[in-house]
mmCIF file of C-alpha atoms in Angstrom:
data_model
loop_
_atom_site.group_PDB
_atom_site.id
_atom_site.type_symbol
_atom_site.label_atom_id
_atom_site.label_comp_id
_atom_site.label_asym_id
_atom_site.label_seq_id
_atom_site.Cartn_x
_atom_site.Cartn_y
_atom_site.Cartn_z
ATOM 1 C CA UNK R 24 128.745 90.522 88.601
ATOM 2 C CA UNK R 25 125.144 90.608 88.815
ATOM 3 C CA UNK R 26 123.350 91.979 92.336
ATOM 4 C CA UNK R 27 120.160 91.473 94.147
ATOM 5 C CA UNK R 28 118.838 94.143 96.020
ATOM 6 C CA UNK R 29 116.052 92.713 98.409
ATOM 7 C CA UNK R 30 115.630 96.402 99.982
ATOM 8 C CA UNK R 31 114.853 99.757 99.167
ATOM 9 C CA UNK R 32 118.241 101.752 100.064
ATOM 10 C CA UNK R 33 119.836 105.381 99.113
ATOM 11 C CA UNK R 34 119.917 105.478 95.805
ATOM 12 C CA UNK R 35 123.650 106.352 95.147
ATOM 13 C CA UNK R 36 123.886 102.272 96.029
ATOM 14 C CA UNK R 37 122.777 101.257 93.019
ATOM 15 C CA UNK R 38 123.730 104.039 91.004
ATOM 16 C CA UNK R 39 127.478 103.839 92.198
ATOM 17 C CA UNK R 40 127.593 100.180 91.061
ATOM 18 C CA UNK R 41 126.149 100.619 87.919
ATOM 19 C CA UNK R 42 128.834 102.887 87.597
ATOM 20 C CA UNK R 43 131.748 100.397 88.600
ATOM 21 C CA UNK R 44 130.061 98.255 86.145
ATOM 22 C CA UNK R 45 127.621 95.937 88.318
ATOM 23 C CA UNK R 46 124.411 94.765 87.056
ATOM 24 C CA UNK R 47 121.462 95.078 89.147
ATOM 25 C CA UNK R 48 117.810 94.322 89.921
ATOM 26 C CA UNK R 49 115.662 95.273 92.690
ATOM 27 C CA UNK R 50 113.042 92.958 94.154
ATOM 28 C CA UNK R 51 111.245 94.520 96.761
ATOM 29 C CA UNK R 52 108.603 92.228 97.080
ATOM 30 C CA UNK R 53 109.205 88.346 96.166
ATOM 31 C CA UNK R 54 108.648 86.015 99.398
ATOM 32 C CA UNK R 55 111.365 84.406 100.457
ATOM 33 C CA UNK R 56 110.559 81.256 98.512
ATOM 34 C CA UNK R 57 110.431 83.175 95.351
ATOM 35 C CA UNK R 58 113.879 85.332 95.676
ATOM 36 C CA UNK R 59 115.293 81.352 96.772
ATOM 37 C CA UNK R 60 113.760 80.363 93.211
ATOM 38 C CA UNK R 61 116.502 82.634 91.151
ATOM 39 C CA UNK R 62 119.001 83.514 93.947
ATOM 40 C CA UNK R 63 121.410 81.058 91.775
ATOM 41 C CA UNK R 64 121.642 83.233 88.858
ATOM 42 C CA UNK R 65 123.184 86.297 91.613
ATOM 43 C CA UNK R 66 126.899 86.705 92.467
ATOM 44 C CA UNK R 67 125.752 89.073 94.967
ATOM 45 C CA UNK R 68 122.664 90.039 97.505
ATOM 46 C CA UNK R 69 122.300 93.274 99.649
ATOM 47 C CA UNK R 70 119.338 93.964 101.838
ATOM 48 C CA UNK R 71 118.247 95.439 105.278
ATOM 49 C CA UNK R 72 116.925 93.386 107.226
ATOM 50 C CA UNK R 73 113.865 92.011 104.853
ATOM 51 C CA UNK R 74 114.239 87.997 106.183
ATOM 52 C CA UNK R 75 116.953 85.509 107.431
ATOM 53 C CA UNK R 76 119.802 84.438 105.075
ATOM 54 C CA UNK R 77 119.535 80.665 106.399
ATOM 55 C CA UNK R 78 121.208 77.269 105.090
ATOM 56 C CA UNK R 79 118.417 76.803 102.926
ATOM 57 C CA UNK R 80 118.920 80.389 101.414
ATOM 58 C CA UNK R 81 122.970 80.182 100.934
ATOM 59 C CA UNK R 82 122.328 76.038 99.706
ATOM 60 C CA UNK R 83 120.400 77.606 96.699
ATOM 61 C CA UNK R 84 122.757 80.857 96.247
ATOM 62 C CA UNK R 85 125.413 78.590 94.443
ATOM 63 C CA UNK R 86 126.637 81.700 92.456
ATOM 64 C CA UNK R 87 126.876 83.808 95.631
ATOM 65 C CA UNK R 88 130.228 85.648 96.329
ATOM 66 C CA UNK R 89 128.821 88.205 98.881
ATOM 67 C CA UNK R 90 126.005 89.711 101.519
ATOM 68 C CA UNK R 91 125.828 93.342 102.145
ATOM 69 C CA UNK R 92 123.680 94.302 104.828
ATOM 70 C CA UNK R 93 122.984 97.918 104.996
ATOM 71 C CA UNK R 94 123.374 98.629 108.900
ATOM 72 C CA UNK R 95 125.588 97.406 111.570
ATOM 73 C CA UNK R 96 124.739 94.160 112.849
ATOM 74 C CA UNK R 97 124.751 90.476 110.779
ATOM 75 C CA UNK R 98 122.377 88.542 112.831
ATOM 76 C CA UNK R 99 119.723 87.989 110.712
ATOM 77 C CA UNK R 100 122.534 85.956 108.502
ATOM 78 C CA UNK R 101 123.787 82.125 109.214
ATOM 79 C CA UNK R 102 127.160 83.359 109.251
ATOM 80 C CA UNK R 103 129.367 80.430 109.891
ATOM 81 C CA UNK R 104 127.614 78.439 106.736
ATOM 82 C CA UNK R 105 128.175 81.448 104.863
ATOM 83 C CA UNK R 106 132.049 81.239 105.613
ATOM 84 C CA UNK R 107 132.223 77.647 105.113
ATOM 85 C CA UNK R 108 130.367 78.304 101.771
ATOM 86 C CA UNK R 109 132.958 81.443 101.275
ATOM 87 C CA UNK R 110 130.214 83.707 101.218
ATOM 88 C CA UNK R 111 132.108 87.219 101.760
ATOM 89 C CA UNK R 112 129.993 89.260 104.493
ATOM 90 C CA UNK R 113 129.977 92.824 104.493
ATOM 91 C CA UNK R 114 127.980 95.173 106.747
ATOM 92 C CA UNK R 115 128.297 98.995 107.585
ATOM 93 C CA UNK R 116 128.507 99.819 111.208
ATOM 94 C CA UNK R 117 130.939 102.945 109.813
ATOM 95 C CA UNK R 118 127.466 103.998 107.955
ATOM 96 C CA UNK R 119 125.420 105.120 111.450
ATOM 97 C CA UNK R 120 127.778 104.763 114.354
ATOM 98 C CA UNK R 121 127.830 108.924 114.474
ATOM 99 C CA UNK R 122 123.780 108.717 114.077
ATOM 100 C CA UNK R 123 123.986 106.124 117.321
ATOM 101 C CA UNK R 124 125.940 108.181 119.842
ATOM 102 C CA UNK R 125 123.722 111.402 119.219
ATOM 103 C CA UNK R 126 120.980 109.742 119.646
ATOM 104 C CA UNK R 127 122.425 107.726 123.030
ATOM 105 C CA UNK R 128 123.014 110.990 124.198
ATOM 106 C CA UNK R 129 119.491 112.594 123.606
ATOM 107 C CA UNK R 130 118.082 109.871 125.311
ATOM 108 C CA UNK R 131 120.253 110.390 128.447
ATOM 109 C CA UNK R 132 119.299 114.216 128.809
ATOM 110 C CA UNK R 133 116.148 113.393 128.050
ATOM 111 C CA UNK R 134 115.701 111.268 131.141
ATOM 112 C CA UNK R 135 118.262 113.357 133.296
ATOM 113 C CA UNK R 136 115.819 116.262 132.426
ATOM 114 C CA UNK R 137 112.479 115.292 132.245
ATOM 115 C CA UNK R 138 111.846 116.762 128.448
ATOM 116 C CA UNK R 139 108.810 114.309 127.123
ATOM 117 C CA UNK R 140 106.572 114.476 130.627
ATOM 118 C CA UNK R 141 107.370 118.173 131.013
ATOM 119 C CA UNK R 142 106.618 118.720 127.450
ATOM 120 C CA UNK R 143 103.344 116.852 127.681
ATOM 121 C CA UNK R 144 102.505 118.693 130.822
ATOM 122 C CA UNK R 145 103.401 122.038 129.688
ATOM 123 C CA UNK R 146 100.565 121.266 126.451
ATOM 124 C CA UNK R 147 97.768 120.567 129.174
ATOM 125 C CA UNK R 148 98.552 123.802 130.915
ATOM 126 C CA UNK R 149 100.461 122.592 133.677
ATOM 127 C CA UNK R 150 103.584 124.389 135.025
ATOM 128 C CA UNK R 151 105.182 122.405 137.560
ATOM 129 C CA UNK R 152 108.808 123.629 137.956
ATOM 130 C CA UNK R 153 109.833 122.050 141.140
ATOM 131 C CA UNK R 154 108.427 118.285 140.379
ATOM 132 C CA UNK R 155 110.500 118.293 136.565
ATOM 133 C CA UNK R 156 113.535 119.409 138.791
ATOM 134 C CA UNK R 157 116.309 117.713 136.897
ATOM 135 C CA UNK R 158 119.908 116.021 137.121
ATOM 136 C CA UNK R 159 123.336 117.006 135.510
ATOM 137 C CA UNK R 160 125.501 114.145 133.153
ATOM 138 C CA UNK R 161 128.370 116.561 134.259
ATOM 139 C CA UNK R 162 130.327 114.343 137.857
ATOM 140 C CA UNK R 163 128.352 111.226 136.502
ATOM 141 C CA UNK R 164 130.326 107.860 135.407
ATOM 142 C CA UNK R 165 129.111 106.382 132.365
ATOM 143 C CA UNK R 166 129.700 102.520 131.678
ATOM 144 C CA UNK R 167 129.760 101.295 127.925
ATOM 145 C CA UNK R 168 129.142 97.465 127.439
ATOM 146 C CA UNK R 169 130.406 96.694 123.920
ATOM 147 C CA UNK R 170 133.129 99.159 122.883
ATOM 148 C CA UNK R 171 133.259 98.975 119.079
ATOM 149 C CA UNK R 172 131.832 101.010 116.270
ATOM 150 C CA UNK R 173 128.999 102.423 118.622
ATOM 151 C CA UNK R 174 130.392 102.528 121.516
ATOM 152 C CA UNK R 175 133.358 104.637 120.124
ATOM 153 C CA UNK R 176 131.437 106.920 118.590
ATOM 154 C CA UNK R 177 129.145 107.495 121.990
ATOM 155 C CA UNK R 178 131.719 108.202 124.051
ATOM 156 C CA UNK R 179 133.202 110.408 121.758
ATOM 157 C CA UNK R 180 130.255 112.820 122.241
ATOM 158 C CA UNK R 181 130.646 112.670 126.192
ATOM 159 C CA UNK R 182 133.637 114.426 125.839
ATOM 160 C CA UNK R 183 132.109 117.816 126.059
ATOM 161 C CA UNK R 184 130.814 117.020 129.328
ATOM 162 C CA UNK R 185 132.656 116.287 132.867
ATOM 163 C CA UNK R 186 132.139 112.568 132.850
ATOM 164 C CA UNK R 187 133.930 109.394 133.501
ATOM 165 C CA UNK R 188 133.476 106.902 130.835
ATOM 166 C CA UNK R 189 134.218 103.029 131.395
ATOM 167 C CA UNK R 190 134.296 99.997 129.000
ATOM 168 C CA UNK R 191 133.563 96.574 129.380
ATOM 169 C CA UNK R 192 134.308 94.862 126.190
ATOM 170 C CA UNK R 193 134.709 90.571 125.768
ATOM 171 C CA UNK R 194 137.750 91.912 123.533
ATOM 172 C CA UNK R 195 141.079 92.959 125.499
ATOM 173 C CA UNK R 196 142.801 96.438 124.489
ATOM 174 C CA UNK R 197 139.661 98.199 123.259
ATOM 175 C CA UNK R 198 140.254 101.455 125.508
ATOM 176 C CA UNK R 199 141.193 104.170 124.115
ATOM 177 C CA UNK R 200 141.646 108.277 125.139
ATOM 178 C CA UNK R 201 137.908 108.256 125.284
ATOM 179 C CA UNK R 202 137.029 105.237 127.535
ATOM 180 C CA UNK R 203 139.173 103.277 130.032
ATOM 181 C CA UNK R 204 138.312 99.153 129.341
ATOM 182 C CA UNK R 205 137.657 97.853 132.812
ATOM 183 C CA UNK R 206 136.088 94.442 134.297
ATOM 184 C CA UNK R 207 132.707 93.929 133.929
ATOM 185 C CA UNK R 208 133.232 93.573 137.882
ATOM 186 C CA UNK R 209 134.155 97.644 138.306
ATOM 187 C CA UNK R 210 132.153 99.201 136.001
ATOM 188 C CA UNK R 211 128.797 97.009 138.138
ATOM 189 C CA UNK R 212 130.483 98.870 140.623
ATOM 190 C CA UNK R 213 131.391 102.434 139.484
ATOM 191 C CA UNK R 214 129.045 103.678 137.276
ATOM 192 C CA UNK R 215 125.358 105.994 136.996
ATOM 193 C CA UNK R 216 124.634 105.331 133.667
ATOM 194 C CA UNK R 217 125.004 102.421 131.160
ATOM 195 C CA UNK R 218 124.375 102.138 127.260
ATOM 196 C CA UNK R 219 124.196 99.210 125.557
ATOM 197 C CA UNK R 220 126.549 98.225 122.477
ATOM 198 C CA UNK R 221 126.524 95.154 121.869
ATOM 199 C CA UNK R 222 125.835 93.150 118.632
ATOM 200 C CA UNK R 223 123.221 89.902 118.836
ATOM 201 C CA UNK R 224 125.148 87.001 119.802
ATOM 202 C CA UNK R 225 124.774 83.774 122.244
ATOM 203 C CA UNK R 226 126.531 85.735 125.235
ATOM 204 C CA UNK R 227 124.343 88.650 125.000
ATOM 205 C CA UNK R 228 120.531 87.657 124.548
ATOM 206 C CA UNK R 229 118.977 87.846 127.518
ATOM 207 C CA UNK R 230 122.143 89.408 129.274
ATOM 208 C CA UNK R 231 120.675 92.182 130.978
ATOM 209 C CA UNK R 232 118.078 90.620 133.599
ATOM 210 C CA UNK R 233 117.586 90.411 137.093
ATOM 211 C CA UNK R 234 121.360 88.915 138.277
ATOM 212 C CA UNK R 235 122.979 91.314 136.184
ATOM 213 C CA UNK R 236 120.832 94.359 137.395
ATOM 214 C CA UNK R 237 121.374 93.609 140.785
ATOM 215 C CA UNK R 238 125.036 93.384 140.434
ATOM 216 C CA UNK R 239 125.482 97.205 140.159
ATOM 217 C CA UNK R 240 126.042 98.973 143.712
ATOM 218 C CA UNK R 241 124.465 101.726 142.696
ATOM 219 C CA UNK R 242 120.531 102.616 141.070
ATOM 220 C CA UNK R 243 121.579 103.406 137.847
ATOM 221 C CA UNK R 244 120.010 104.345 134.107
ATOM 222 C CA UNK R 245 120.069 102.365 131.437
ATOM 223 C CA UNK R 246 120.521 103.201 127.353
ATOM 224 C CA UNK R 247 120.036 100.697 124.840
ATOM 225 C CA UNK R 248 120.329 101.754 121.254
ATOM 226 C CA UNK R 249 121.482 97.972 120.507
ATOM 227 C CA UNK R 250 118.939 95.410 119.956
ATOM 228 C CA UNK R 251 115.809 94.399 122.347
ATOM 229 C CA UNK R 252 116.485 90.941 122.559
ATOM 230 C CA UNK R 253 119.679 91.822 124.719
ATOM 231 C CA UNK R 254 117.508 93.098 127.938
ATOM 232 C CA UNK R 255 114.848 90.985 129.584
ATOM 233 C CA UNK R 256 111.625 93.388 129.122
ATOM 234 C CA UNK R 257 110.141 91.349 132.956
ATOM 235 C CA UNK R 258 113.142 92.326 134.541
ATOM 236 C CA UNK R 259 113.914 95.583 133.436
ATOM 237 C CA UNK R 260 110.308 96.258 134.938
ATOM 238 C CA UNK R 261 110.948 94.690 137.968
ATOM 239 C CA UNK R 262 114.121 96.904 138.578
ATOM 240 C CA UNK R 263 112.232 100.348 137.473
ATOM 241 C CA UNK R 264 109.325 99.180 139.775
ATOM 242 C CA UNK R 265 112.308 98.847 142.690
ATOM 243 C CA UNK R 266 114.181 101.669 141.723
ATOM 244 C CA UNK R 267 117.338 99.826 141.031
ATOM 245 C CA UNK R 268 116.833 101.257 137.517
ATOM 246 C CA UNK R 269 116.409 104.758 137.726
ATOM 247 C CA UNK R 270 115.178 105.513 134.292
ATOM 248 C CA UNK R 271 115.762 103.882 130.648
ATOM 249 C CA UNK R 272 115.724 104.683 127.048
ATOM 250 C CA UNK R 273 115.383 101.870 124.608
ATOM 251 C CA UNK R 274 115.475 102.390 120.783
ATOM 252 C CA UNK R 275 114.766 98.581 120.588
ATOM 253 C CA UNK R 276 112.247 95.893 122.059
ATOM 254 C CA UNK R 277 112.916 92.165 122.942
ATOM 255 C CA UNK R 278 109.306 92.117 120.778
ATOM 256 C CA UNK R 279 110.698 93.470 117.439
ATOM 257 C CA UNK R 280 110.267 91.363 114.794
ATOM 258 C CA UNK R 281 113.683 90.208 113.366
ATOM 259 C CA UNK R 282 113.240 92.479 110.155
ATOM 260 C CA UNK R 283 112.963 95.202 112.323
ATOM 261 C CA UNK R 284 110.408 97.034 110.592
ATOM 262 C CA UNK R 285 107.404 96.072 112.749
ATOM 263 C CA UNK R 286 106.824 95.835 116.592
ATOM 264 C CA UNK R 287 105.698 92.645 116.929
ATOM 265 C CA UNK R 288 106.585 89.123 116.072
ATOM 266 C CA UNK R 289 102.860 89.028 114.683
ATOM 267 C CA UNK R 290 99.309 90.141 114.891
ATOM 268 C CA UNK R 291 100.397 93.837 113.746
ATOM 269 C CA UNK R 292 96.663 94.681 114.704
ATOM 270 C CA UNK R 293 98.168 94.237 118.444
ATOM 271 C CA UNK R 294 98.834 98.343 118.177
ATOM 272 C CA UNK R 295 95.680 99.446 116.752
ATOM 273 C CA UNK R 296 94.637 100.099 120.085
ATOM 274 C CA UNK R 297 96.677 103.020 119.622
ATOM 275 C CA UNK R 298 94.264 104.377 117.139
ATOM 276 C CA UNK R 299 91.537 103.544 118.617
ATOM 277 C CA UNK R 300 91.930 104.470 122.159
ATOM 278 C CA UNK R 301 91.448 100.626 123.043
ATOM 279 C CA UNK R 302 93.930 98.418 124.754
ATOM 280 C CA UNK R 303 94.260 94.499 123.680
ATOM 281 C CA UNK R 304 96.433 91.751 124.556
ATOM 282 C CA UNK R 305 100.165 93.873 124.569
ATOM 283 C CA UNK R 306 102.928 91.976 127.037
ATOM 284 C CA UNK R 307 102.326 93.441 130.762
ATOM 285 C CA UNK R 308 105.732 94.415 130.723
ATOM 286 C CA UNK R 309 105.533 96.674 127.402
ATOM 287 C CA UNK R 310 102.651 98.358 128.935
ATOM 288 C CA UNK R 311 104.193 99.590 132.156
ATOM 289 C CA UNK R 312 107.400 100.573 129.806
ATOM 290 C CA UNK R 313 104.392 102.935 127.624
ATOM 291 C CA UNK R 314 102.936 104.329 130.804
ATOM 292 C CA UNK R 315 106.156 105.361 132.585
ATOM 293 C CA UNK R 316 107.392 108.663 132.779
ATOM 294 C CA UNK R 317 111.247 107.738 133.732
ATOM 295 C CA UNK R 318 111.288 105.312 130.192
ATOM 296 C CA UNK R 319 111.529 106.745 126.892
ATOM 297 C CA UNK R 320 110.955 104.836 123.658
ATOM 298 C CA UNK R 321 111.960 104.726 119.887
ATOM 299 C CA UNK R 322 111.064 102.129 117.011
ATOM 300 C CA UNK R 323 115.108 101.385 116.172
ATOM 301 C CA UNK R 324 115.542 105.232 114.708
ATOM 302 C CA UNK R 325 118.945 105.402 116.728
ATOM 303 C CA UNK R 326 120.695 104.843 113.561
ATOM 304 C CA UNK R 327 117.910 106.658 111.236
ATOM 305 C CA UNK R 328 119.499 109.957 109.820
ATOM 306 C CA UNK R 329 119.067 111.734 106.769
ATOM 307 C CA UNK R 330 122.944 111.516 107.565
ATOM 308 C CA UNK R 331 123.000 108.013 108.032
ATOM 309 C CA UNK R 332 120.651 106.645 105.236
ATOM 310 C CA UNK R 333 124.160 108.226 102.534
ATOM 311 C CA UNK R 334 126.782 107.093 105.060
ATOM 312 C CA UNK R 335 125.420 103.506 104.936
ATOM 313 C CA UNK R 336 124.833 103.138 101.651
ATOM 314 C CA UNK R 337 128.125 104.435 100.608
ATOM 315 C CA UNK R 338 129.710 102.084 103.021
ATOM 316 C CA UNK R 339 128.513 99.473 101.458
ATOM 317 C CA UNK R 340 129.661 100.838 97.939
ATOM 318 C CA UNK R 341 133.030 101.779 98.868
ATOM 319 C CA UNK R 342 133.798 98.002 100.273
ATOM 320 C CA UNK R 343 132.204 96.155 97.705
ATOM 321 C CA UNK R 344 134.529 98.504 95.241
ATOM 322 C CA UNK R 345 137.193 97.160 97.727
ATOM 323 C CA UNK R 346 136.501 93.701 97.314
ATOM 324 C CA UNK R 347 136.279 92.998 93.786
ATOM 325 C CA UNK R 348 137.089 95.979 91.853
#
């Protein structure tokens, strides 16, 4: 079979199927409308997150017997046309889940401890001990929405610490020695501190907004290490600004554009006030999130190892080899 490779990835990917006897080419830089122009001659495609595999895109893949996407999630593919079309889907949450929960848990001793405005202090010659006063994980309860490949592997790394650790999952029996699965209902109730796990679907764009903030009895802290579009930017604003929200650490935006490799949807030059100490016409909302100290901010690393970038790729191999070898 012969495969497309729309991304750059490790490259044991392509050596590995050369190996198991797959042909392939690399096109890093063909518009959409150009890789659509010879996508019949492929059996196979596997890219990042480089554009949307639409109806248009699987019409003209009549060869087509597979997608790899090199992460976790399969949103940016039509993937009910590419069942009916018996397109086999294959993506590698396995390949960063471990990357994920480290990083869910850097974020939330991060915040619990003040690290990036005491850091940033300490640099100006400020030594304020009493006002970067932290808080302990250890007697908290932690609530995981979305208790798959992620969530697993998150609260797996909580285990080292004195913490209760709840699940709300739209899937029954997910619980496991790690996590009890409760109602969304108890864990609004229970828990300090909540991460986000969740794949991009219907049910959870736009989930997390004002209702569901003000459900929760207690202020609380929120993680999300899942995708942006899942947490209403306004809202979460209005909840730090009330204190319902105590804190948060997002890895992703609801701005990202849906390749995730840029910020914004477009007009890239929206950042370059960055550069050059000048602000322009950024969302309100993203601009409190830069200026405040209780939020801390990644551009979608959460699954970005050195680890990772092998673990992916060889996910990938290892279930195509599954598949059709």
């Amino acid at each position: 079979m012969t495969i497309l490779h729309l991304d750059k990835n490790h490259d044991l990917l392509i050596n590995q199927l050369n190996q198991l006897g797959f042909t392939n080419h690399e096109d890093y830089s063909s518009s959409k409308a150009e890789v659509e122009a010879k996508i019949s001659s492929y059996d196979g495609v596997i890219l990042r997150s480089r554009f949307t595999i639409d109806k248009e895109f699987l019409d003209r893949a009549t060869n087509l017997k597979f997608i790899g996407r090199v992460g976790a999630g399969l949103e940016n593919i039509d993937c009910d046309y590419a069942d009916k079309k018996g397109v086999y889907l294959i993506s590698a949450p396995e390949g960063n889940r471990n990357a994920v929960g480290e990083h869910t848990l850097g974020m939330i001793l991060s915040l619990f401890n003040n690290f990036n405005r005491a850091n940033r202090e300490v640099r100006q010659g400020k030594w304020l001990r009493e006002e970067n006063r932290g808080v302990e994980l250890d007697g908290k309860t932690v609530g995981i929405i979305g208790y798959g490949n992620m969530g697993k592997a998150f609260s797996k790394k909580l285990k080292g610490f004195d913490v209760e650790v709840l699940c709300y999952d739209i899937k029954d029996n997910v619980g496991d020695e790690n996590c009890k699965q409760v109602t969304l209902e108890e864990l609004q109730e229970r828990i300090d501190v909540l991460s986000l796990h969740t794949p991009q679907t219907a049910l959870t764009i736009n989930m997390v907004n004002t209702t569901f903030i003000n459900n929760f009895k207690k202020p609380f802290w929120l993680i999300n290490t899942a995708r942006g579009k899942s947490v209403v930017t306004e809202d979460l604003v209005s909840g730090l600004e009330s204190g319902k929200i105590l804190g948060a650490g997002l890895d992703v935006l609801e701005y990202e554009k849906s390749s995730f490799e840029n910020l914004f949807k477009s007009e890239e030059s929206k950042f370059r006030w960055m550069r050059k100490g000048k602000k322009s016409n950024l969302p309100d909302a993203f601009q409190y999130l830069i200026n405040a100290d209780n939020v801390i901010l990644t551009p979608h690393v959460a699954g970005w190892t050195a680890e990772s970038h092998i673990k992916l790729a060889q996910t990938i191999v290892d279930k195509i080899k599954a598949k059709f070898c």
